[in-house]
Coordinates of C-alpha atoms in Angstrom, one line a residue:
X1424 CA -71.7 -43.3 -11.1
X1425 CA -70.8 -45.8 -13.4
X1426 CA -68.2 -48.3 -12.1
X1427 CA -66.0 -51.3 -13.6
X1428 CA -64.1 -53.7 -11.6
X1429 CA -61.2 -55.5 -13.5
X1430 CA -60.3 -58.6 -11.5
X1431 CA -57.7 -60.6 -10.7
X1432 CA -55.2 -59.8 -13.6
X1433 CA -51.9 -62.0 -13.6
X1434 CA -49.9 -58.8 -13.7
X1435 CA -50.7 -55.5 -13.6
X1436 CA -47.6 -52.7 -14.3
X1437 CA -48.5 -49.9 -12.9
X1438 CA -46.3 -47.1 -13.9
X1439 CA -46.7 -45.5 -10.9
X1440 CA -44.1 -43.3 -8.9
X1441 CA -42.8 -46.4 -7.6
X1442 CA -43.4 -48.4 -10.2
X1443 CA -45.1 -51.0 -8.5
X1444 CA -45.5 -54.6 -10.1
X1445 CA -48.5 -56.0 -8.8
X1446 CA -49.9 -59.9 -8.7
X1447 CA -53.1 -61.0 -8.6
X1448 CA -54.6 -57.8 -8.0
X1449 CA -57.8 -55.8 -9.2
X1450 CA -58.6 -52.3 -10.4
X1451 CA -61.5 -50.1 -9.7
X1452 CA -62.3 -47.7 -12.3
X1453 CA -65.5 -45.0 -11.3
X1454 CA -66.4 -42.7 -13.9
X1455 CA -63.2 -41.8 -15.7
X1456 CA -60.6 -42.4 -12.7
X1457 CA -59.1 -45.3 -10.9
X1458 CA -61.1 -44.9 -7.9
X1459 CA -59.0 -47.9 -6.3
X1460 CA -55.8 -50.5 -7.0
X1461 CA -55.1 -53.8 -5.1
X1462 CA -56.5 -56.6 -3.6
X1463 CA -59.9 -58.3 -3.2
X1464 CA -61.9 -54.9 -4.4
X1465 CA -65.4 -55.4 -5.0
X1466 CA -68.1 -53.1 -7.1
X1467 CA -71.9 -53.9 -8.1
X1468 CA -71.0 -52.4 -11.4
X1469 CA -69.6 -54.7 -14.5
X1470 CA -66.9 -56.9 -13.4
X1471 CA -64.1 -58.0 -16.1
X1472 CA -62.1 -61.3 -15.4
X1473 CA -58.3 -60.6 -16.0
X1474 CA -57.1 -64.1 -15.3
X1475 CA -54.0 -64.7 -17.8
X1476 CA -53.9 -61.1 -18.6
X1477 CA -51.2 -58.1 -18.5
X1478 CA -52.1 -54.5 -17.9
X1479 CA -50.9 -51.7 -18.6
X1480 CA -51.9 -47.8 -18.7
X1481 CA -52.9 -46.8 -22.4
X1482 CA -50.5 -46.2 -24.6
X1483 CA -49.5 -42.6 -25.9
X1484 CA -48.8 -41.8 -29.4
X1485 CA -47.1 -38.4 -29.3
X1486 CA -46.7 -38.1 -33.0
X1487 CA -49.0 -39.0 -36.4
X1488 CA -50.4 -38.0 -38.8
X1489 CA -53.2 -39.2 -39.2
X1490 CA -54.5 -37.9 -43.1
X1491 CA -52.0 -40.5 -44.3
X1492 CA -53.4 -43.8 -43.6
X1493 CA -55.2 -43.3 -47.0
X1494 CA -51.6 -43.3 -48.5
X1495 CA -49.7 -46.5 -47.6
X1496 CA -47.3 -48.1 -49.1
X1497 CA -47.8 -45.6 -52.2
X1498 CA -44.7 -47.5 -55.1
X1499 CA -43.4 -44.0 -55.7
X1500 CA -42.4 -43.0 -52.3
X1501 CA -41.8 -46.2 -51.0
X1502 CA -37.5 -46.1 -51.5
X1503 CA -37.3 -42.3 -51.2
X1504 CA -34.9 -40.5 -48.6
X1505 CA -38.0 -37.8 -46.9
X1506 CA -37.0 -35.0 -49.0
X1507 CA -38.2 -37.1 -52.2
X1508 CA -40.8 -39.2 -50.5
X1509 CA -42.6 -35.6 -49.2
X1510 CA -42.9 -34.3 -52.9
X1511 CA -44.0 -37.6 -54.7
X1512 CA -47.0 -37.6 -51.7
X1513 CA -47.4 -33.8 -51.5
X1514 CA -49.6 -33.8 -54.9
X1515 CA -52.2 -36.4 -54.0
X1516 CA -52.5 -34.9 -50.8
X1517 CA -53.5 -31.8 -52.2
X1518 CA -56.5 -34.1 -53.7
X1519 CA -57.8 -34.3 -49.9
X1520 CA -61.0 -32.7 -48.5
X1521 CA -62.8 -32.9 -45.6
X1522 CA -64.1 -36.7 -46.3
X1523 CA -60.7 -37.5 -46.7
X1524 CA -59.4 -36.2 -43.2
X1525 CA -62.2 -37.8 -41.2
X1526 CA -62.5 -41.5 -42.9
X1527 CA -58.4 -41.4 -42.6
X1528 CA -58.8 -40.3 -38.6
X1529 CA -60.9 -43.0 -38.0
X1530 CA -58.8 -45.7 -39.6
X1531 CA -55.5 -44.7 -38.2
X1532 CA -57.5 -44.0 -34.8
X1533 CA -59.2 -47.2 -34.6
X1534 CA -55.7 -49.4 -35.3
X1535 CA -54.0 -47.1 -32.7
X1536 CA -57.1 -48.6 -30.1
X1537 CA -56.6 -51.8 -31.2
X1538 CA -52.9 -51.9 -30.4
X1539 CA -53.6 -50.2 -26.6
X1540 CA -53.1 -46.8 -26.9
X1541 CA -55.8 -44.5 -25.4
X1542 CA -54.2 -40.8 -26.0
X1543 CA -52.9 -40.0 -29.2
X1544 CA -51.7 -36.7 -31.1
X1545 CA -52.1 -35.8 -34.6
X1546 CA -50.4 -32.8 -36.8
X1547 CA -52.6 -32.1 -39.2
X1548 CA -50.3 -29.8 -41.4
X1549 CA -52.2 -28.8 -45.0
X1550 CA -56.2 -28.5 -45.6
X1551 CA -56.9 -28.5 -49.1
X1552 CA -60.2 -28.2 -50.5
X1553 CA -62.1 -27.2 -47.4
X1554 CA -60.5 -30.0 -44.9
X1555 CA -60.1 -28.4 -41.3
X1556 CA -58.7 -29.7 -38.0
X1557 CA -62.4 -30.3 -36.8
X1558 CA -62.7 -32.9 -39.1
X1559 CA -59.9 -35.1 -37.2
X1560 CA -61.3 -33.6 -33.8
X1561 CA -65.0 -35.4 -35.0
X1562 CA -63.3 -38.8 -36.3
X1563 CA -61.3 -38.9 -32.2
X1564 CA -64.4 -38.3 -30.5
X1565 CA -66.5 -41.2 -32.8
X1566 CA -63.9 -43.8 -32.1
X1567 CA -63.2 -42.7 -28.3
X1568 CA -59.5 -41.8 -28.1
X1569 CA -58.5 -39.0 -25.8
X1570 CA -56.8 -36.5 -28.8
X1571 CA -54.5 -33.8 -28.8
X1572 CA -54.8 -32.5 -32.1
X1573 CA -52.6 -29.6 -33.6
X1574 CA -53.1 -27.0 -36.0
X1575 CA -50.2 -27.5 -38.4
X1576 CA -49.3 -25.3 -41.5
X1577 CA -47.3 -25.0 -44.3
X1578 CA -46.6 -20.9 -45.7
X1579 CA -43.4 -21.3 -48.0
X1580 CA -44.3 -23.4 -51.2
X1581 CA -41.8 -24.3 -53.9
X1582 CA -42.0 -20.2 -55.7
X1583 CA -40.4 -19.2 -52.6
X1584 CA -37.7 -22.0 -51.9
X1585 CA -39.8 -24.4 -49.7
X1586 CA -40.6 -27.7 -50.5
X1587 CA -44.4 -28.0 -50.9
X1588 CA -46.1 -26.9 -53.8
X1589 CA -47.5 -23.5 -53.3
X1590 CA -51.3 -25.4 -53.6
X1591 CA -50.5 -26.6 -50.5
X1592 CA -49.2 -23.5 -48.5
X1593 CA -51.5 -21.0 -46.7
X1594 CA -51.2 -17.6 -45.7
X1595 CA -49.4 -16.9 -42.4
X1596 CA -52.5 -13.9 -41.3
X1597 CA -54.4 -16.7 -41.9
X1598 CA -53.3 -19.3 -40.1
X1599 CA -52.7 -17.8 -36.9
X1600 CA -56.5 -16.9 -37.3
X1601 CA -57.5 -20.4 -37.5
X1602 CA -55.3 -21.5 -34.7
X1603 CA -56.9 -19.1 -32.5
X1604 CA -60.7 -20.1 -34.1
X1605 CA -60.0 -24.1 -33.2
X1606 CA -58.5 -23.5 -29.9
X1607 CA -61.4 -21.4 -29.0
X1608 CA -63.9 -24.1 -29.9
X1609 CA -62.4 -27.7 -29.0
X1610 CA -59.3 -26.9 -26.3
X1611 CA -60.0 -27.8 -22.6
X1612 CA -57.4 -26.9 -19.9
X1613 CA -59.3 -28.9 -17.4
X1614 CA -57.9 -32.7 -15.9
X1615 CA -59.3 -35.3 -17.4
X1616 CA -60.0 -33.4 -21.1
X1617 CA -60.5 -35.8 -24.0
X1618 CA -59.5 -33.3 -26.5
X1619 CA -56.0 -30.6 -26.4
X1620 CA -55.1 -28.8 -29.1
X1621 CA -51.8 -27.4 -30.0
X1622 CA -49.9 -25.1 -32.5
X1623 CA -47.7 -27.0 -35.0
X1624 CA -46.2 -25.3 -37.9
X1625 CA -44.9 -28.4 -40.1
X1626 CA -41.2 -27.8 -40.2
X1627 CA -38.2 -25.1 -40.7
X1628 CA -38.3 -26.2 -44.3
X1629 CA -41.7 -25.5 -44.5
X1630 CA -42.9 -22.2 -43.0
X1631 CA -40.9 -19.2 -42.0
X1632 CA -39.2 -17.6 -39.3
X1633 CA -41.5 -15.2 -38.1
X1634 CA -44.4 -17.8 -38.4
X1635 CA -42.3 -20.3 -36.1
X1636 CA -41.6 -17.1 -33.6
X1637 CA -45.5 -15.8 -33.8
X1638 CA -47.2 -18.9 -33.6
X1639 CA -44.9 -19.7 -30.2
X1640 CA -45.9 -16.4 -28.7
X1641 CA -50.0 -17.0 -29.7
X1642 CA -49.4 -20.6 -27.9
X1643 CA -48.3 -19.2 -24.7
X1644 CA -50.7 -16.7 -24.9
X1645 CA -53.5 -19.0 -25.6
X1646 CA -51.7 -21.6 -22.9
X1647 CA -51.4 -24.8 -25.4
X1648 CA -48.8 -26.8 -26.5
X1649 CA -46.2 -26.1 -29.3
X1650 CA -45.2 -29.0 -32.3
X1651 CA -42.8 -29.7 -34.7
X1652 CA -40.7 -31.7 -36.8
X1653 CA -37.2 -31.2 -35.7
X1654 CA -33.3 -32.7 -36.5
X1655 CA -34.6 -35.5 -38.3
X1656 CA -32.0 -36.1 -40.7
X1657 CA -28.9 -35.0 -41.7
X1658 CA -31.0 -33.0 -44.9
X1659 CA -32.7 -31.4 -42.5
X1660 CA -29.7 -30.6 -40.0
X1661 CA -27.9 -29.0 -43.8
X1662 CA -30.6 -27.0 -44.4
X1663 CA -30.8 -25.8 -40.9
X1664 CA -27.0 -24.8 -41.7
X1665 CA -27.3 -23.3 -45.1
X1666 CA -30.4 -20.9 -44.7
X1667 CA -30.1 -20.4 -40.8
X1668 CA -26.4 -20.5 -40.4
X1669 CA -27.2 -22.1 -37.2
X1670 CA -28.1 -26.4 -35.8
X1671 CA -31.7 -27.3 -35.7
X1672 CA -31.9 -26.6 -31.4
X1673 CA -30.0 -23.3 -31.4
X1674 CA -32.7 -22.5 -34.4
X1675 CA -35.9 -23.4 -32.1
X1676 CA -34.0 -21.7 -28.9
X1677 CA -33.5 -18.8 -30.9
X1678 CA -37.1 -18.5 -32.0
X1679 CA -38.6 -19.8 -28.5
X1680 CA -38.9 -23.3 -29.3
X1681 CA -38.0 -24.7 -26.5
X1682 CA -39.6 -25.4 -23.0
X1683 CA -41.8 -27.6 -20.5
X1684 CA -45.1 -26.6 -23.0
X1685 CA -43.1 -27.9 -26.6
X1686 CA -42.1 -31.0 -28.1
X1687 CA -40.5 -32.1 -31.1
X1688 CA -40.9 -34.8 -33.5
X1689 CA -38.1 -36.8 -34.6
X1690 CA -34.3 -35.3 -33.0
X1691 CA -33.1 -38.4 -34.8
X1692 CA -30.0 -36.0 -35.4
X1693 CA -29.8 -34.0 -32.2
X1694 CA -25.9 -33.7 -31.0
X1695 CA -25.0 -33.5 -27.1
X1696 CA -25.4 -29.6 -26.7
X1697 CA -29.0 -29.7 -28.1
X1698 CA -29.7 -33.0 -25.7
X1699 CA -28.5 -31.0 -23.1
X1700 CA -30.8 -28.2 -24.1
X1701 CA -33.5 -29.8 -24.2
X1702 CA -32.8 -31.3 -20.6
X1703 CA -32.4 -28.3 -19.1
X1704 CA -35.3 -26.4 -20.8
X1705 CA -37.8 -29.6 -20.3
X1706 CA -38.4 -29.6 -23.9
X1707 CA -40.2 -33.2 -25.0
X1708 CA -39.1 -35.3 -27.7
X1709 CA -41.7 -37.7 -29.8
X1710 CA -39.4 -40.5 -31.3
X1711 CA -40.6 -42.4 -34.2
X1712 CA -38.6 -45.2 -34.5
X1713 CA -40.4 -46.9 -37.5
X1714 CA -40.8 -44.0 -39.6
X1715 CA -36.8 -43.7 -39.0
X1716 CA -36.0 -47.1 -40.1
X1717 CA -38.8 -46.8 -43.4
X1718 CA -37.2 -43.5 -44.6
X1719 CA -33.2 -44.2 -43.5
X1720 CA -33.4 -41.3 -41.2
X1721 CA -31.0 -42.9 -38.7
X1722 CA -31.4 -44.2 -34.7
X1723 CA -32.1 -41.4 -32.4
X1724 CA -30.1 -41.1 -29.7
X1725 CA -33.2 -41.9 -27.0
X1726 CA -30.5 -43.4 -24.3
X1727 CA -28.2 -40.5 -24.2
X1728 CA -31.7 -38.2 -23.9
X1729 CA -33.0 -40.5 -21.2
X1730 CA -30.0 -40.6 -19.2
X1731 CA -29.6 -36.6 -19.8
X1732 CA -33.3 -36.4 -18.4
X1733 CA -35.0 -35.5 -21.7
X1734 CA -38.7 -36.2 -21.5
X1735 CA -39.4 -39.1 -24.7
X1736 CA -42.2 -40.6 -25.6
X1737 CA -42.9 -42.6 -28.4
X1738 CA -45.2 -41.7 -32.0
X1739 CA -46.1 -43.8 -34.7
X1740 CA -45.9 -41.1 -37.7
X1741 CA -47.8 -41.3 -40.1
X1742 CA -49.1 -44.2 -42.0
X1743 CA -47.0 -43.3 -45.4
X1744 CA -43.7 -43.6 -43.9
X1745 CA -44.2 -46.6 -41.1
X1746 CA -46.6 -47.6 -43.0
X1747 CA -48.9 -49.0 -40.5
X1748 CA -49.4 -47.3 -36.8
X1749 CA -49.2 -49.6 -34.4
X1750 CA -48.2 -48.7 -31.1
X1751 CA -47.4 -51.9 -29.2
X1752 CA -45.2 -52.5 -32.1
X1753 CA -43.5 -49.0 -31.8
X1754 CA -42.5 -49.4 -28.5
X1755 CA -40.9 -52.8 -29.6
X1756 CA -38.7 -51.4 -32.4
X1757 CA -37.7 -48.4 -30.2
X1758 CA -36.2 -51.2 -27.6
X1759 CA -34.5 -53.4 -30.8
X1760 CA -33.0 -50.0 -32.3
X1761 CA -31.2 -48.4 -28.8
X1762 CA -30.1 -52.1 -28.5
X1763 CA -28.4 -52.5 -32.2
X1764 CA -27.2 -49.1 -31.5
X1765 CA -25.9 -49.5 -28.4
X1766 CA -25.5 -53.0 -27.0
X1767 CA -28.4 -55.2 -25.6
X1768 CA -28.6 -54.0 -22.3
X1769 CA -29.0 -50.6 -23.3
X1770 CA -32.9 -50.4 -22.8
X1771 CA -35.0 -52.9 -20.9
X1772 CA -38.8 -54.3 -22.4
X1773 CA -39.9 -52.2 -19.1
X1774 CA -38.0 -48.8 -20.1
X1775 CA -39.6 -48.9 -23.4
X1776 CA -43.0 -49.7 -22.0
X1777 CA -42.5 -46.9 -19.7
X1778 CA -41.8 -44.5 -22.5
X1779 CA -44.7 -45.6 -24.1
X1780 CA -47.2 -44.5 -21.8
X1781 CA -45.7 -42.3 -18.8
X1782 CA -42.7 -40.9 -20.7
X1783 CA -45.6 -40.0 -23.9
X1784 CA -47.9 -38.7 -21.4
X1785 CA -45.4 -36.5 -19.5
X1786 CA -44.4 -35.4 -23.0
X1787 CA -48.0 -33.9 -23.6
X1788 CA -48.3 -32.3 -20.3
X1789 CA -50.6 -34.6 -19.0
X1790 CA -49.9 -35.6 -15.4
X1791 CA -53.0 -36.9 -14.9
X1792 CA -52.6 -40.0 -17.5
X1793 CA -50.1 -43.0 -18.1
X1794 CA -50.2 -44.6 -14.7
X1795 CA -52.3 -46.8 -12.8
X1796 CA -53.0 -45.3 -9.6
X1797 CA -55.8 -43.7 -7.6
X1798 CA -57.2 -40.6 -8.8
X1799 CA -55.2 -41.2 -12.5
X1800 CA -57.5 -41.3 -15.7
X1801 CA -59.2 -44.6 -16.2
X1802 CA -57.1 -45.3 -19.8
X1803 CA -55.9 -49.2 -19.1
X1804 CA -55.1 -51.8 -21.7
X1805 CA -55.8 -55.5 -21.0
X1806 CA -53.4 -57.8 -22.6
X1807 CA -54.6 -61.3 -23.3
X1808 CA -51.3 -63.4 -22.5
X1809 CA -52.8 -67.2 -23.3
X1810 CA -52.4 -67.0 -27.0
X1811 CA -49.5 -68.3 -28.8
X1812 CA -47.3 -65.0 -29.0
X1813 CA -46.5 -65.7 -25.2
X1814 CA -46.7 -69.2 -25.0
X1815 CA -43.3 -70.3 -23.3
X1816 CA -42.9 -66.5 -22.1
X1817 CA -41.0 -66.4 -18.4
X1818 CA -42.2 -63.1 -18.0
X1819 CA -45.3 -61.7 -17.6
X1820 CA -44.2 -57.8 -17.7
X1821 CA -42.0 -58.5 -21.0
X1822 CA -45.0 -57.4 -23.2
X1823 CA -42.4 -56.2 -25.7
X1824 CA -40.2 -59.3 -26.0
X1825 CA -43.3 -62.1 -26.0
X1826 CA -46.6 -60.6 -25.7
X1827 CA -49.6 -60.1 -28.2
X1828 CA -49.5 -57.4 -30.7
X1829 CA -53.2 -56.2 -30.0
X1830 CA -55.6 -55.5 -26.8
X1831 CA -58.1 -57.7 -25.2
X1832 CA -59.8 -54.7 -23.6
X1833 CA -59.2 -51.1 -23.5
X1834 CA -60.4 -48.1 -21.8
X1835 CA -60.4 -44.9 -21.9
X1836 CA -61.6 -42.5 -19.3
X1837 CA -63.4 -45.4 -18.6
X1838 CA -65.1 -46.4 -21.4
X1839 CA -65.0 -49.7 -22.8
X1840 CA -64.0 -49.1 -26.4
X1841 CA -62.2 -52.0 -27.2
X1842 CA -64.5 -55.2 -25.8
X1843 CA -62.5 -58.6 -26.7
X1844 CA -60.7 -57.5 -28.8
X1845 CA -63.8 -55.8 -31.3
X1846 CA -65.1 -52.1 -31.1
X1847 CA -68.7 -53.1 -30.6
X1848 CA -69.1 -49.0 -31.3
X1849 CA -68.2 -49.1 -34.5
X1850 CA -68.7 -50.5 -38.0
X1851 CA -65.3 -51.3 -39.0
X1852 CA -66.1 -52.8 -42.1
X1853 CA -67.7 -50.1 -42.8
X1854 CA -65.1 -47.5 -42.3
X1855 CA -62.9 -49.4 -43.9
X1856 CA -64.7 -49.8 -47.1
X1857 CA -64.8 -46.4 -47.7
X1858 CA -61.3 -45.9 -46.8
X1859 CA -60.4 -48.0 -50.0
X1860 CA -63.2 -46.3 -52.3
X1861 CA -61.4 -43.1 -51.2
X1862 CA -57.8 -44.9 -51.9
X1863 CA -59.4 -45.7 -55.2
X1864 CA -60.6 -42.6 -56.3
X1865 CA -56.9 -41.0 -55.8
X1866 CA -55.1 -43.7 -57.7
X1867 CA -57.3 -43.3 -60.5

């Protein structure tokens, strides 16, 4: 079995149940676990030096959207509140096909890598001109990312009251049958799976009722995980009030919404009943702290759900309201935004970093990732500390205050997909060049 030996690192945090800081020590990574953790290990496999280096468990991104990398920075949408900025993207979007959704995946997958994160979701929510969730799921397993993928949807376009034009809403009958065709072919239940997928329908502004209340009950029967955008502004919360007559959390109780198997993207504008809600139901939040700042969404209120025991982890959204999706840097804003909010000792560097890779994993269901300990899943990023962003730095472990912004090395269930900082694995240049022939093609 194959085996890798990363040696001598300066630091490692672990994440573990203890969350042991260790010094000087090694890990032993055999097939896709950590086979061993500590001192003086030894392996006749490859050996990686980790002198001057930080590691970490991967990263989780518990939120994205991954289509969008092929729309940043687009001048009409770049000063828009999300209402606006969703119906100035929605029409090139419905330009997208299948080539589209796989050259985007890889772009936004490869830059999630090259920031340290190993597991990352997606919510795929519209699939014009023939696009379907397998094209992500085939972009994930090319680059090497463990992926949770969801099967989004739209069903109320703008003839019915909803916000997307109707070219980009589907029937309901249909898209419960696609849900149940992709979680049939690419879902594994079993430890260690490199792809999950889940059942997302895009937003209460977005599909109806009855969708929100049937694609719950084909989840649980199906036993996946349930997505959504929730509370993330205060348009949202109003609409929530005018057409529901009820908040954002007592809408996704109501239509069952809420539990250890769901999480929901955004609950910038959750209020202390709904925190406590979520608490007690074990409901997960993805908080996007970029995409909050780029669209004026507001500062979620992550230390009240921390300290109310509300499971968070962190998501980079998608690439046309952050615009770039970069995890490392995330989990940095997410620590400077509780702190402006709140005062500067309201979350540590090693908080954020925690909710950044435990906290995400936990949020996905996935006990077996975000930790470096025995029997865990081999998905370890390698920080390179000698360069000049930590050049003064006290602190090791403070990744997040003066560290570098992108990996040395990364694995994931124990692959080596980022190798000094290059993905040996793929053509980059390559992938990116198309990227901007497709860009071009939908400017024109």
């Amino acid at each position: 079995m194959r085996e890798t030996l990363i040696r001598g690192a300066d630091h490692i945090l672990t994440m573990n149940d203890g969350r042991e800081e260790l010094r000087g020590a090694d890990i032993l990574i055999r097939g896709g676990t950590i086979a061993a953790v500590g001192h003086g290990l030894e392996t006749s496999g490859e050996v990686l030096q980790a002198a001057g280096c930080v590691v970490t468990p991967g990263l989780v991104n518990t939120h994205h959207h991954l289509y969008q990398s092929l729309t940043r920075a687009v001048p009409g949408g770049q000063d828009a509140l999300l209402f606006g900025w969703l119906q100035t993207l929605y029409p090139i979007w419905a330009r997208f096909g299948p080539e589209e959704m796989f050259v985007s995946a890889q772009v936004g997958l490869a830059e999630l890598a090259l920031t340290g994160c190993t597991m990352s979701s997606d919510h795929l929510y519209l699939y014009p001109n023939g696009a379907r969730l397998d094209d992500t799921i085939a972009a994930a397993a090319d680059v090497g990312l463990r992926f949770h993928p969801t099967r989004g949807a739209m069903s109320i376009g703008e003839s019915d009251g909803g916000l997307p034009p109707d070219s980009l809403v589907e029937r309901e009958s249909d898209i419960l049958e696609d849900c149940i065709r992709v979680i049939d072919a690419h879902h594994d239940a079993r430890e260690g799976a490199m792809v999950r997928v889940g059942v997302a329908p895009c937003s209460p502004f977005s599909v109806s009722r009855e969708l929100m209340r049937d694609a719950a009950l084909l989840a649980r029967d199906k036993g996946v995980m349930l997505h959504t955008h929730l509370a993330e502004n205060d348009e949202d919360v109003a609409y929530s009030l005018e057409k529901f007559g009820c908040r954002p959390g007592q809408y996704a109780q109501d239509l069952g919404w809420t539990g250890p198997d769901v999480w929901h993207a955004h609950c910038v504008k959750l209020d202390g009943q709904e925190i406590d809600l979520f608490a007690r139901s074990g409901t997960g939040v993805a908080h996007c702290p970029c995409s909050n700042c780029r669209l004026g969404s507001g500062i979620a209120p992550v230390r009240e759900m921390r300290d109310a025991g509300v499971k968070v982890g962190l998501g980079v959204d998608g690439s046309a309201s952050n615009d770039t999706g970069q995890m490392i840097l995330e989990a940095r804003q997410g620590m400077l935004l509780q702190r402006v909010a709140r005062g500067a000792d309201a979350m540590s560097a090693r908080e954020a970093l925690e909710i950044a890779t435990r906290g995400g994993a936990q949020v996905l269901g996935r006990d077996d990732c975000g930790q470096i300990a025995p029997g865990k899943r081999a998905d370890i990023a390698v920080w390179d500390r000698r360069g000049i962003e930590s050049a003064g730095s006290w602190d090791a472990a403070a990744l997040l205050l003066a560290g570098p912004t992108r990996v040395k090395d990364l694995f994931v269930e124990g692959r080596h997909i980022v190798q000094d900082g290059q993905m040996p694995h793929l053509d980059l240049g390559g992938i990116i060049a198309r990227q901007n022939r497709l860009a071009q093609k939908l400017m024109a």
